[in-house]
């Protein structure tokens, strides 16, 4: 069902690279037109993120502070959380305006047993609040995807992170094919796919284009696409890299919007340090969601008071 090679991917990648290289205003206007044609431009979803099991992950993802391979990070490992505490946090996030609650575990793959059963309980609890529920738990087997679907899961997050050629430079403990297989199980179970990537890891524009081409050629396309800018965490192999310039993010979002007109496009990690105007340009380019809250999974986010200022700026001005 999903491919990362083949003639369609090559053609879409060429189109994506052409778009990524366009003069900025041409790209931005084209993306804004696609966005307006498919979405209510005022509908920007606040999603809330929670790490339900932090650190000690056996995978070696070069960007990730939660990998057990990056010992110098000095991250405090945390036990798997209690479902009642998680559901209480979801209720607080809902009261603060979040429409979606996303739960992440630093696992390579899901194991059947008490912790997976507790995840199912969390999903049921979040859905009972009337929120969308998303989880990201690493690799899944088909019966586990079906159990998540039965619990009412809205979406499963499983990022491809970058293009297929650059992937092995970033992750050695699993392959692109492994990722695509889990996504196939998610789709087969009838769960929406949340799949995106990270820019700023030393990849080329071609790698960014290839990532977008693989995503855009999913049939159907992913319902949700998070675009992260690398948060260079000291102690990880990418900890020395510079922060992504906001214009790089704007170009990536605009190109993703043109190639995937209907998806919920998420301005995800790495927007701390972006000005309000930078973020507004991301929304003009087609982003229609942010992670709302002071921390992401382990790293700092833009902060609630800055986000309140952002939404106040976006609001209308009363006529007296
Ligand atoms: N272990 C699961 C997995 O890898 O699918 C779920 C958790 S993992 C932390 C979720 C996503 O966070 C990754 O796929 C990656 O795209 C993003 N991420 C992790 N560390 C990041 C960083 N330092 N900067 C930007 N994005 C990051
Ligand atoms: C996604 O693409 N970004 C979010 C969410 N999906 C799970 C996670 C960002 C993590 C940033 C690094 C951290 O907080 O540890
Ligand atoms: Fe583990 Fe996910 Fe981090 Fe990779 S990105 S080290 S799989 S938590």
PDB file of N, CA and C in Angstrom, residues 103-185:
ATOM      1  N   UNK A 103      -0.484  11.269  23.277  1.00  0.00           N
ATOM      2  CA  UNK A 103       0.311  10.614  24.319  1.00  0.00           C
ATOM      3  C   UNK A 103       1.467   9.849  23.675  1.00  0.00           C
ATOM      4  N   UNK A 104       2.679  10.086  24.181  1.00  0.00           N
ATOM      5  CA  UNK A 104       3.864   9.458  23.585  1.00  0.00           C
ATOM      6  C   UNK A 104       4.593   8.578  24.583  1.00  0.00           C
ATOM      7  N   UNK A 105       5.059   7.426  24.107  1.00  0.00           N
ATOM      8  CA  UNK A 105       5.865   6.541  24.955  1.00  0.00           C
ATOM      9  C   UNK A 105       7.192   6.253  24.251  1.00  0.00           C
ATOM     10  N   UNK A 106       8.267   6.290  25.017  1.00  0.00           N
ATOM     11  CA  UNK A 106       9.604   6.060  24.443  1.00  0.00           C
ATOM     12  C   UNK A 106       9.864   4.567  24.333  1.00  0.00           C
ATOM     13  N   UNK A 107       9.105   3.936  23.469  1.00  0.00           N
ATOM     14  CA  UNK A 107       9.231   2.496  23.214  1.00  0.00           C
ATOM     15  C   UNK A 107       9.690   2.275  21.789  1.00  0.00           C
ATOM     16  N   UNK A 108      10.420   1.155  21.590  1.00  0.00           N
ATOM     17  CA  UNK A 108      10.741   0.744  20.211  1.00  0.00           C
ATOM     18  C   UNK A 108       9.504   0.125  19.573  1.00  0.00           C
ATOM     19  N   UNK A 109       8.789  -0.665  20.393  1.00  0.00           N
ATOM     20  CA  UNK A 109       7.582  -1.311  19.884  1.00  0.00           C
ATOM     21  C   UNK A 109       6.638  -1.575  21.050  1.00  0.00           C
ATOM     22  N   UNK A 110       5.382  -1.824  20.714  1.00  0.00           N
ATOM     23  CA  UNK A 110       4.383  -2.112  21.743  1.00  0.00           C
ATOM     24  C   UNK A 110       4.463  -3.586  22.123  1.00  0.00           C
ATOM     25  N   UNK A 111       4.414  -3.853  23.425  1.00  0.00           N
ATOM     26  CA  UNK A 111       4.297  -5.245  23.909  1.00  0.00           C
ATOM     27  C   UNK A 111       2.907  -5.426  24.484  1.00  0.00           C
ATOM     28  N   UNK A 112       2.318  -6.591  24.250  1.00  0.00           N
ATOM     29  CA  UNK A 112       1.015  -6.878  24.862  1.00  0.00           C
ATOM     30  C   UNK A 112       1.207  -6.993  26.371  1.00  0.00           C
ATOM     31  N   UNK A 113       0.187  -6.624  27.125  1.00  0.00           N
ATOM     32  CA  UNK A 113       0.297  -6.771  28.579  1.00  0.00           C
ATOM     33  C   UNK A 113      -0.300  -5.579  29.292  1.00  0.00           C
ATOM     34  N   UNK A 114       0.051  -5.457  30.558  1.00  0.00           N
ATOM     35  CA  UNK A 114      -0.610  -4.480  31.433  1.00  0.00           C
ATOM     36  C   UNK A 114      -0.431  -3.038  30.927  1.00  0.00           C
ATOM     37  N   UNK A 115       0.784  -2.706  30.424  1.00  0.00           N
ATOM     38  CA  UNK A 115       0.977  -1.310  30.002  1.00  0.00           C
ATOM     39  C   UNK A 115       0.165  -0.992  28.746  1.00  0.00           C
ATOM     40  N   UNK A 116       0.118  -1.926  27.819  1.00  0.00           N
ATOM     41  CA  UNK A 116      -0.688  -1.679  26.619  1.00  0.00           C
ATOM     42  C   UNK A 116      -2.169  -1.584  27.000  1.00  0.00           C
ATOM     43  N   UNK A 117      -2.606  -2.436  27.914  1.00  0.00           N
ATOM     44  CA  UNK A 117      -4.010  -2.358  28.370  1.00  0.00           C
ATOM     45  C   UNK A 117      -4.286  -0.998  29.006  1.00  0.00           C
ATOM     46  N   UNK A 118      -3.287  -0.480  29.730  1.00  0.00           N
ATOM     47  CA  UNK A 118      -3.464   0.841  30.346  1.00  0.00           C
ATOM     48  C   UNK A 118      -3.540   1.939  29.280  1.00  0.00           C
ATOM     49  N   UNK A 119      -2.782   1.774  28.188  1.00  0.00           N
ATOM     50  CA  UNK A 119      -2.880   2.747  27.083  1.00  0.00           C
ATOM     51  C   UNK A 119      -4.301   2.735  26.511  1.00  0.00           C
ATOM     52  N   UNK A 120      -4.857   1.533  26.365  1.00  0.00           N
ATOM     53  CA  UNK A 120      -6.226   1.432  25.828  1.00  0.00           C
ATOM     54  C   UNK A 120      -7.212   2.155  26.748  1.00  0.00           C
ATOM     55  N   UNK A 121      -6.965   2.007  28.048  1.00  0.00           N
ATOM     56  CA  UNK A 121      -7.821   2.704  29.036  1.00  0.00           C
ATOM     57  C   UNK A 121      -7.672   4.235  28.894  1.00  0.00           C
ATOM     58  N   UNK A 122      -6.447   4.681  28.670  1.00  0.00           N
ATOM     59  CA  UNK A 122      -6.224   6.128  28.478  1.00  0.00           C
ATOM     60  C   UNK A 122      -6.973   6.617  27.234  1.00  0.00           C
ATOM     61  N   UNK A 123      -6.885   5.828  26.171  1.00  0.00           N
ATOM     62  CA  UNK A 123      -7.549   6.232  24.923  1.00  0.00           C
ATOM     63  C   UNK A 123      -9.060   6.337  25.151  1.00  0.00           C
ATOM     64  N   UNK A 124      -9.624   5.340  25.833  1.00  0.00           N
ATOM     65  CA  UNK A 124     -11.079   5.373  26.094  1.00  0.00           C
ATOM     66  C   UNK A 124     -11.426   6.595  26.947  1.00  0.00           C
ATOM     67  N   UNK A 125     -10.578   6.889  27.934  1.00  0.00           N
ATOM     68  CA  UNK A 125     -10.831   8.023  28.830  1.00  0.00           C
ATOM     69  C   UNK A 125     -10.783   9.358  28.092  1.00  0.00           C
ATOM     70  N   UNK A 126      -9.807   9.511  27.217  1.00  0.00           N
ATOM     71  CA  UNK A 126      -9.673  10.771  26.461  1.00  0.00           C
ATOM     72  C   UNK A 126     -10.856  10.933  25.514  1.00  0.00           C
ATOM     73  N   UNK A 127     -11.238   9.839  24.862  1.00  0.00           N
ATOM     74  CA  UNK A 127     -12.371   9.909  23.929  1.00  0.00           C
ATOM     75  C   UNK A 127     -13.673  10.231  24.666  1.00  0.00           C
ATOM     76  N   UNK A 128     -13.793   9.712  25.900  1.00  0.00           N
ATOM     77  CA  UNK A 128     -15.013   9.969  26.685  1.00  0.00           C
ATOM     78  C   UNK A 128     -15.117  11.455  27.048  1.00  0.00           C
ATOM     79  N   UNK A 129     -13.982  12.165  27.040  1.00  0.00           N
ATOM     80  CA  UNK A 129     -14.014  13.611  27.290  1.00  0.00           C
ATOM     81  C   UNK A 129     -14.468  14.386  26.049  1.00  0.00           C
ATOM     82  N   UNK A 130     -14.608  13.676  24.945  1.00  0.00           N
ATOM     83  CA  UNK A 130     -15.004  14.344  23.698  1.00  0.00           C
ATOM     84  C   UNK A 130     -13.818  14.919  22.952  1.00  0.00           C
ATOM     85  N   UNK A 131     -12.607  14.471  23.309  1.00  0.00           N
ATOM     86  CA  UNK A 131     -11.417  14.959  22.599  1.00  0.00           C
ATOM     87  C   UNK A 131     -10.955  13.913  21.575  1.00  0.00           C
ATOM     88  N   UNK A 132     -10.204  14.382  20.570  1.00  0.00           N
ATOM     89  CA  UNK A 132      -9.504  13.454  19.701  1.00  0.00           C
ATOM     90  C   UNK A 132      -8.355  12.852  20.502  1.00  0.00           C
ATOM     91  N   UNK A 133      -8.070  11.563  20.283  1.00  0.00           N
ATOM     92  CA  UNK A 133      -6.959  10.915  20.996  1.00  0.00           C
ATOM     93  C   UNK A 133      -5.953  10.395  19.982  1.00  0.00           C
ATOM     94  N   UNK A 134      -4.670  10.716  20.233  1.00  0.00           N
ATOM     95  CA  UNK A 134      -3.588  10.232  19.374  1.00  0.00           C
ATOM     96  C   UNK A 134      -2.528   9.612  20.271  1.00  0.00           C
ATOM     97  N   UNK A 135      -1.934   8.508  19.849  1.00  0.00           N
ATOM     98  CA  UNK A 135      -0.808   7.940  20.606  1.00  0.00           C
ATOM     99  C   UNK A 135       0.358   7.675  19.660  1.00  0.00           C
ATOM    100  N   UNK A 136       1.560   7.688  20.234  1.00  0.00           N
ATOM    101  CA  UNK A 136       2.752   7.323  19.484  1.00  0.00           C
ATOM    102  C   UNK A 136       3.574   6.404  20.376  1.00  0.00           C
ATOM    103  N   UNK A 137       3.656   5.133  19.964  1.00  0.00           N
ATOM    104  CA  UNK A 137       4.175   4.087  20.859  1.00  0.00           C
ATOM    105  C   UNK A 137       5.265   3.267  20.193  1.00  0.00           C
ATOM    106  N   UNK A 138       5.744   3.682  19.011  1.00  0.00           N
ATOM    107  CA  UNK A 138       6.708   2.874  18.273  1.00  0.00           C
ATOM    108  C   UNK A 138       6.004   1.868  17.374  1.00  0.00           C
ATOM    109  N   UNK A 139       6.718   0.776  17.068  1.00  0.00           N
ATOM    110  CA  UNK A 139       6.168  -0.193  16.095  1.00  0.00           C
ATOM    111  C   UNK A 139       4.978  -0.962  16.674  1.00  0.00           C
ATOM    112  N   UNK A 140       4.030  -1.255  15.794  1.00  0.00           N
ATOM    113  CA  UNK A 140       2.776  -1.927  16.180  1.00  0.00           C
ATOM    114  C   UNK A 140       2.573  -3.171  15.347  1.00  0.00           C
ATOM    115  N   UNK A 141       1.964  -4.191  15.924  1.00  0.00           N
ATOM    116  CA  UNK A 141       1.507  -5.346  15.141  1.00  0.00           C
ATOM    117  C   UNK A 141       0.017  -5.153  14.805  1.00  0.00           C
ATOM    118  N   UNK A 142      -0.457  -5.872  13.779  1.00  0.00           N
ATOM    119  CA  UNK A 142      -1.843  -5.658  13.337  1.00  0.00           C
ATOM    120  C   UNK A 142      -2.876  -5.807  14.449  1.00  0.00           C
ATOM    121  N   UNK A 143      -2.729  -6.805  15.332  1.00  0.00           N
ATOM    122  CA  UNK A 143      -3.773  -6.995  16.357  1.00  0.00           C
ATOM    123  C   UNK A 143      -3.747  -5.843  17.369  1.00  0.00           C
ATOM    124  N   UNK A 144      -2.575  -5.239  17.555  1.00  0.00           N
ATOM    125  CA  UNK A 144      -2.500  -4.099  18.484  1.00  0.00           C
ATOM    126  C   UNK A 144      -3.160  -2.863  17.858  1.00  0.00           C
ATOM    127  N   UNK A 145      -2.977  -2.702  16.556  1.00  0.00           N
ATOM    128  CA  UNK A 145      -3.656  -1.594  15.867  1.00  0.00           C
ATOM    129  C   UNK A 145      -5.171  -1.771  15.977  1.00  0.00           C
ATOM    130  N   UNK A 146      -5.622  -3.006  15.833  1.00  0.00           N
ATOM    131  CA  UNK A 146      -7.077  -3.254  15.924  1.00  0.00           C
ATOM    132  C   UNK A 146      -7.586  -2.951  17.338  1.00  0.00           C
ATOM    133  N   UNK A 147      -6.792  -3.319  18.352  1.00  0.00           N
ATOM    134  CA  UNK A 147      -7.211  -3.047  19.740  1.00  0.00           C
ATOM    135  C   UNK A 147      -7.297  -1.534  19.975  1.00  0.00           C
ATOM    136  N   UNK A 148      -6.363  -0.794  19.415  1.00  0.00           N
ATOM    137  CA  UNK A 148      -6.405   0.678  19.558  1.00  0.00           C
ATOM    138  C   UNK A 148      -7.636   1.240  18.844  1.00  0.00           C
ATOM    139  N   UNK A 149      -7.930   0.689  17.673  1.00  0.00           N
ATOM    140  CA  UNK A 149      -9.122   1.145  16.934  1.00  0.00           C
ATOM    141  C   UNK A 149     -10.380   0.863  17.758  1.00  0.00           C
ATOM    142  N   UNK A 150     -10.445  -0.326  18.362  1.00  0.00           N
ATOM    143  CA  UNK A 150     -11.626  -0.688  19.164  1.00  0.00           C
ATOM    144  C   UNK A 150     -11.783   0.227  20.372  1.00  0.00           C
ATOM    145  N   UNK A 151     -10.652   0.717  20.903  1.00  0.00           N
ATOM    146  CA  UNK A 151     -10.709   1.629  22.051  1.00  0.00           C
ATOM    147  C   UNK A 151     -11.146   3.031  21.623  1.00  0.00           C
ATOM    148  N   UNK A 152     -11.209   3.263  20.307  1.00  0.00           N
ATOM    149  CA  UNK A 152     -11.695   4.556  19.818  1.00  0.00           C
ATOM    150  C   UNK A 152     -10.597   5.524  19.414  1.00  0.00           C
ATOM    151  N   UNK A 153      -9.353   5.013  19.278  1.00  0.00           N
ATOM    152  CA  UNK A 153      -8.240   5.909  18.931  1.00  0.00           C
ATOM    153  C   UNK A 153      -8.530   6.688  17.647  1.00  0.00           C
ATOM    154  N   UNK A 154      -8.280   7.995  17.677  1.00  0.00           N
ATOM    155  CA  UNK A 154      -8.515   8.823  16.491  1.00  0.00           C
ATOM    156  C   UNK A 154      -7.367   8.665  15.495  1.00  0.00           C
ATOM    157  N   UNK A 155      -6.127   8.740  15.996  1.00  0.00           N
ATOM    158  CA  UNK A 155      -4.973   8.747  15.082  1.00  0.00           C
ATOM    159  C   UNK A 155      -3.762   8.130  15.764  1.00  0.00           C
ATOM    160  N   UNK A 156      -2.889   7.562  14.949  1.00  0.00           N
ATOM    161  CA  UNK A 156      -1.621   7.012  15.458  1.00  0.00           C
ATOM    162  C   UNK A 156      -0.491   7.815  14.840  1.00  0.00           C
ATOM    163  N   UNK A 157       0.380   8.368  15.687  1.00  0.00           N
ATOM    164  CA  UNK A 157       1.528   9.139  15.185  1.00  0.00           C
ATOM    165  C   UNK A 157       2.742   8.228  15.020  1.00  0.00           C
ATOM    166  N   UNK A 158       3.301   8.260  13.826  1.00  0.00           N
ATOM    167  CA  UNK A 158       4.480   7.434  13.540  1.00  0.00           C
ATOM    168  C   UNK A 158       5.211   8.175  12.418  1.00  0.00           C
ATOM    169  N   UNK A 159       6.230   8.925  12.755  1.00  0.00           N
ATOM    170  CA  UNK A 159       6.854   9.804  11.762  1.00  0.00           C
ATOM    171  C   UNK A 159       7.876   9.061  10.902  1.00  0.00           C
ATOM    172  N   UNK A 160       7.962   9.491   9.636  1.00  0.00           N
ATOM    173  CA  UNK A 160       9.031   8.982   8.770  1.00  0.00           C
ATOM    174  C   UNK A 160      10.296   9.827   8.935  1.00  0.00           C
ATOM    175  N   UNK A 161      10.117  10.987   9.532  1.00  0.00           N
ATOM    176  CA  UNK A 161      11.212  11.887   9.932  1.00  0.00           C
ATOM    177  C   UNK A 161      11.955  12.562   8.788  1.00  0.00           C
ATOM    178  N   UNK A 162      12.393  11.789   7.763  1.00  0.00           N
ATOM    179  CA  UNK A 162      13.141  12.413   6.662  1.00  0.00           C
ATOM    180  C   UNK A 162      12.957  11.565   5.415  1.00  0.00           C
ATOM    181  N   UNK A 163      13.684  11.889   4.357  1.00  0.00           N
ATOM    182  CA  UNK A 163      13.568  11.106   3.127  1.00  0.00           C
ATOM    183  C   UNK A 163      14.256   9.756   3.283  1.00  0.00           C
ATOM    184  N   UNK A 164      13.886   8.789   2.404  1.00  0.00           N
ATOM    185  CA  UNK A 164      14.438   7.437   2.534  1.00  0.00           C
ATOM    186  C   UNK A 164      15.955   7.363   2.408  1.00  0.00           C
ATOM    187  N   UNK A 165      16.558   8.256   1.595  1.00  0.00           N
ATOM    188  CA  UNK A 165      18.011   8.179   1.381  1.00  0.00           C
ATOM    189  C   UNK A 165      18.790   8.617   2.617  1.00  0.00           C
ATOM    190  N   UNK A 166      18.251   9.590   3.336  1.00  0.00           N
ATOM    191  CA  UNK A 166      18.979  10.168   4.486  1.00  0.00           C
ATOM    192  C   UNK A 166      18.696   9.405   5.773  1.00  0.00           C
ATOM    193  N   UNK A 167      17.686   8.541   5.739  1.00  0.00           N
ATOM    194  CA  UNK A 167      17.186   7.920   6.975  1.00  0.00           C
ATOM    195  C   UNK A 167      18.282   7.218   7.772  1.00  0.00           C
ATOM    196  N   UNK A 168      19.119   6.441   7.078  1.00  0.00           N
ATOM    197  CA  UNK A 168      20.131   5.634   7.784  1.00  0.00           C
ATOM    198  C   UNK A 168      21.216   6.509   8.417  1.00  0.00           C
ATOM    199  N   UNK A 169      21.319   7.772   7.997  1.00  0.00           N
ATOM    200  CA  UNK A 169      22.274   8.690   8.646  1.00  0.00           C
ATOM    201  C   UNK A 169      21.766   9.100  10.028  1.00  0.00           C
ATOM    202  N   UNK A 170      20.471   8.928  10.271  1.00  0.00           N
ATOM    203  CA  UNK A 170      19.839   9.423  11.497  1.00  0.00           C
ATOM    204  C   UNK A 170      19.461   8.289  12.448  1.00  0.00           C
ATOM    205  N   UNK A 171      19.070   7.157  11.879  1.00  0.00           N
ATOM    206  CA  UNK A 171      18.592   6.040  12.711  1.00  0.00           C
ATOM    207  C   UNK A 171      19.206   4.735  12.202  1.00  0.00           C
ATOM    208  N   UNK A 172      19.831   3.977  13.109  1.00  0.00           N
ATOM    209  CA  UNK A 172      20.447   2.713  12.714  1.00  0.00           C
ATOM    210  C   UNK A 172      19.681   1.498  13.195  1.00  0.00           C
ATOM    211  N   UNK A 173      18.790   1.675  14.165  1.00  0.00           N
ATOM    212  CA  UNK A 173      18.146   0.517  14.807  1.00  0.00           C
ATOM    213  C   UNK A 173      16.842   0.099  14.138  1.00  0.00           C
ATOM    214  N   UNK A 174      16.408   0.818  13.110  1.00  0.00           N
ATOM    215  CA  UNK A 174      15.231   0.370  12.352  1.00  0.00           C
ATOM    216  C   UNK A 174      15.314   0.965  10.960  1.00  0.00           C
ATOM    217  N   UNK A 175      14.474   0.457  10.056  1.00  0.00           N
ATOM    218  CA  UNK A 175      14.539   0.901   8.660  1.00  0.00           C
ATOM    219  C   UNK A 175      13.281   1.682   8.278  1.00  0.00           C
ATOM    220  N   UNK A 176      13.371   2.334   7.136  1.00  0.00           N
ATOM    221  CA  UNK A 176      12.203   3.036   6.569  1.00  0.00           C
ATOM    222  C   UNK A 176      11.061   2.046   6.358  1.00  0.00           C
ATOM    223  N   UNK A 177      11.436   0.847   5.892  1.00  0.00           N
ATOM    224  CA  UNK A 177      10.429  -0.202   5.631  1.00  0.00           C
ATOM    225  C   UNK A 177       9.676  -0.561   6.923  1.00  0.00           C
ATOM    226  N   UNK A 178      10.427  -0.649   8.061  1.00  0.00           N
ATOM    227  CA  UNK A 178       9.770  -0.939   9.348  1.00  0.00           C
ATOM    228  C   UNK A 178       8.693   0.105   9.623  1.00  0.00           C
ATOM    229  N   UNK A 179       9.065   1.368   9.381  1.00  0.00           N
ATOM    230  CA  UNK A 179       8.118   2.465   9.651  1.00  0.00           C
ATOM    231  C   UNK A 179       6.877   2.308   8.782  1.00  0.00           C
ATOM    232  N   UNK A 180       7.096   2.060   7.489  1.00  0.00           N
ATOM    233  CA  UNK A 180       5.966   1.955   6.557  1.00  0.00           C
ATOM    234  C   UNK A 180       5.059   0.776   6.936  1.00  0.00           C
ATOM    235  N   UNK A 181       5.667  -0.301   7.443  1.00  0.00           N
ATOM    236  CA  UNK A 181       4.839  -1.462   7.820  1.00  0.00           C
ATOM    237  C   UNK A 181       3.884  -1.117   8.956  1.00  0.00           C
ATOM    238  N   UNK A 182       4.388  -0.443   9.978  1.00  0.00           N
ATOM    239  CA  UNK A 182       3.482  -0.054  11.073  1.00  0.00           C
ATOM    240  C   UNK A 182       2.372   0.852  10.542  1.00  0.00           C
ATOM    241  N   UNK A 183       2.734   1.773   9.652  1.00  0.00           N
ATOM    242  CA  UNK A 183       1.712   2.673   9.101  1.00  0.00           C
ATOM    243  C   UNK A 183       0.654   1.877   8.328  1.00  0.00           C
ATOM    244  N   UNK A 184       1.081   0.823   7.664  1.00  0.00           N
ATOM    245  CA  UNK A 184       0.107  -0.018   6.945  1.00  0.00           C
ATOM    246  C   UNK A 184      -0.853  -0.695   7.932  1.00  0.00           C
ATOM    247  N   UNK A 185      -0.323  -1.154   9.066  1.00  0.00           N
ATOM    248  CA  UNK A 185      -1.194  -1.797  10.066  1.00  0.00           C
ATOM    249  C   UNK A 185      -2.199  -0.781  10.637  1.00  0.00           C
TER     250      UNK A 185
END
